Amino acid sequence: MIRALIAALFGLLLAAAPAFAETTLIRLGYPGVGADNRPFAYGNVVAVAHAGHFIEDEFADDPSVKIEWTFFRGAGPAVNEALAAGQLDFAAGLGDLPAIVGRANGLKTKWLLTDKVHDTIYLGVRPNSGIARIEDLQGRKLSQFKGTNLQIAADRVLAAHGLTERNARFINLDFANAVAALVAGDIDGSFGGVELLALRRRGIVDIAYTTKGDDPTFGRNASIYVTEAFEQAHPELVARVVRAFVKAARFADDETNRDAVFALWAKSGIPVEAFREDFAGETLAHRLTPLIDDYVVARYRDQARRSKDYGLVRKDVDIDGWIDRTYLDRALAELQLEHHWPRYDAAGIKVTDGEVEPTKAAAK
Amino acid sequence: MPVLLLVLWVVSAREGWLTEQILPEPRDVLQTARDYVASGELLADTAISLRRVSEGFAIGAAIGLVIGAAQGLSQGARAIVELPFFVISQVPVLGWLPLLILLVGIDEELKVIVIAWSAFVPVALNTAQGMRDVPRTLREVGQVLTFDPWSMLSRIIVPAALPSIFTGLREGLAHSWQTLVAVELFASSEGLGYLMSWGRQLFQLDIVVMALVVVGAIGLALNWTLGRVERRLRRWQVQTA
């Protein structure tokens, strides 16, 4: 009886084995979570690709490919750890600083396409804290999630106002704990993104500063990377993943989709109104672009240099050798989107208009 | 054993068993340690951690000794204290963290309280146990010699309970030191635990390993010192007896 059972089990295993061997798992990691740890992103192309199932749809006709998304509450540093441990194939939406830190420490990845640029950062402060501008931060207690792209973006803002991290007390907290600490009055303020607008709507914080309308090179950037190992083993899969992300970017940029995009992002638990406010007076295409143009490259070079100056990395990071535009160019050609997005020069001045931009008029 | 581990580490780094991002080479760690010593950062962070531990441990051990002694000496005190004490000691100190944060915030007080708490429990437990277990015959000797309560305590009970008290102190100190690292990982801007989380977030595992070595070494030194104090006390106790 038992022998028969074991034989049957083996039979099953053998039958299942070939099907197993042919299945390829594509593991995507995202540096963040939504409100209350929801496994959803917001504010970028990757969030649209994920919540809109663009990657899954790309492989819908191919049952041998499985897609797995992981959202890391530990943000960029946690994604780097997972990459180092060989648990991810793609880092989707990884911020500029953690990506640079990973590369400086020998992570083998290729930079495939951009996820977002010009991401506005805000300084949220406790109401009645007396902080009305960056200069008021002198001697105050703030939280900061070290090692994320927010850190270096905040450092730049401080530097532009004659301050450094040493002028204020920066406490290392992740985003969720920072909100709790703000509510409890343990800290005076925190730099952050659109989630601070959601908190302001609830009267928890005031916004004392925003990079909106300030120097166009402020703000955060994020991109999409593949591990060299996966790229060498499955170049065709990489091409299809990149194409899916470009399709998602195409959808996300279209002003006629503005509400649909915000609705996808709102799955993260951050209300649509916050995104509306965040993007007020700004086109979607201003932030959501897959292009690795001169502007983005200049930002990464600049961030790499600053990271070294601030002691966040110890080596010079080569940016040019990191970029692999072959997949992006192929996807743009296949989808006939070569002229779809505007291109910016290193200083952030627009060089060519994108075909996407007139869609704004259509929406209004 | 330590030599064996070191050899294993060197070989593993050479052979690339673990990628350099996960386990950095000893040489890199040494270099990092040199830089951190030279810049004074390591010393500053160590000093802060030591201060937190000494404050927390002093408070926790003092309260633990008093409560433990009360439980060990008086039936009445034990009846009052035992149940709440038992309930408190069943929850690991880090389990109290969310509640404590709401009560005292995330500043220095939080760290000292949590460390004191972690020292308090073993000290109180072992002190009470040690005092309760003083052999009856010894107590009777005191009674025969018509000792007053103070002499009874200082000549008979404390010396007899000393090994147990010291076990509690040692355990308390070890707990304090471990708790320190855990509490500094969260919401701090300085200290050895902070250094570890900083190293982790910036993906510089050499900093993490360096901090680990320092934490381990200090733990060892503290334990050794306490052992010496205990031996000294016992010798003195034998001599006076």
Coordinates of C-alpha atoms in Angstrom, one line a residue, chain A residues 76-78 80-81 84-85 97 101-102 105-108 141 144-148 151 165 169-173 177 181 184 186-187 310-315, chain B residues 19-22 28 31-32 35-36 41 52 101-102 104-108 111 184-190 194 197-207:
Chain A
G76 CA 15.8 50.8 -2.0
P77 CA 18.2 49.4 0.6
A78 CA 16.1 46.2 0.9
N80 CA 19.7 46.0 -3.1
E81 CA 19.9 43.3 -0.5
A84 CA 22.7 40.7 -3.8
A85 CA 21.1 37.6 -2.5
L97 CA 20.7 56.9 -4.7
V101 CA 24.9 52.7 -3.8
G102 CA 24.3 49.2 -5.2
N105 CA 29.2 48.1 -4.0
G106 CA 29.5 45.8 -7.0
L107 CA 25.9 44.8 -7.8
K108 CA 25.8 43.6 -11.4
K141 CA 14.5 67.2 14.7
Q144 CA 15.0 60.6 7.2
F145 CA 15.0 57.2 5.6
K146 CA 18.7 56.8 5.0
G147 CA 19.9 55.2 1.8
T148 CA 16.8 56.0 -0.2
Q151 CA 18.0 61.3 1.4
E165 CA 22.4 67.2 7.5
R169 CA 19.0 66.3 13.9
F170 CA 18.1 63.6 11.4
I171 CA 16.6 60.4 12.9
N172 CA 16.7 57.3 10.8
L173 CA 13.0 56.1 10.4
N177 CA 7.3 55.2 11.3
A181 CA 6.4 60.0 14.8
A184 CA 3.0 61.8 18.0
D186 CA 8.3 63.2 18.2
I187 CA 9.8 64.9 15.2
Y310 CA 28.6 63.0 1.4
G311 CA 30.4 59.8 2.2
L312 CA 27.4 57.6 1.1
V313 CA 29.6 55.7 -1.4
R314 CA 33.3 55.3 -1.4
K315 CA 34.0 54.7 -5.0
Chain B
T19 CA 29.2 37.6 -2.6
E20 CA 31.2 40.5 -1.3
Q21 CA 27.9 42.4 -0.8
I22 CA 26.9 39.9 1.8
D28 CA 38.0 45.7 3.9
Q31 CA 40.3 49.2 6.5
T32 CA 36.9 50.6 7.4
D35 CA 39.0 54.9 8.9
Y36 CA 36.3 55.0 11.5
E41 CA 33.3 58.3 14.7
R52 CA 23.1 54.4 27.3
I101 CA 7.0 54.9 22.2
L102 CA 3.5 56.3 22.7
V104 CA 7.7 58.6 26.2
G105 CA 8.5 59.2 22.5
I106 CA 11.5 58.0 20.6
D107 CA 14.2 59.9 22.4
E108 CA 16.9 59.1 24.9
K111 CA 16.4 53.8 25.1
E184 CA 19.4 51.7 18.4
L185 CA 18.5 50.1 15.2
F186 CA 15.2 51.9 15.5
A187 CA 14.9 55.6 15.5
S188 CA 18.3 56.9 16.4
S189 CA 21.0 59.0 14.9
E190 CA 24.0 57.7 16.8
Y194 CA 22.7 53.0 14.5
S197 CA 21.5 50.1 10.4
W198 CA 23.3 52.9 8.5
G199 CA 25.8 50.4 7.1
R200 CA 23.0 48.2 6.1
Q201 CA 21.0 50.9 4.4
L202 CA 24.0 52.1 2.5
F203 CA 24.9 48.6 1.6
Q204 CA 28.3 48.8 3.3
L205 CA 28.3 45.5 5.1
D206 CA 31.9 46.1 6.3
I207 CA 30.5 48.8 8.6

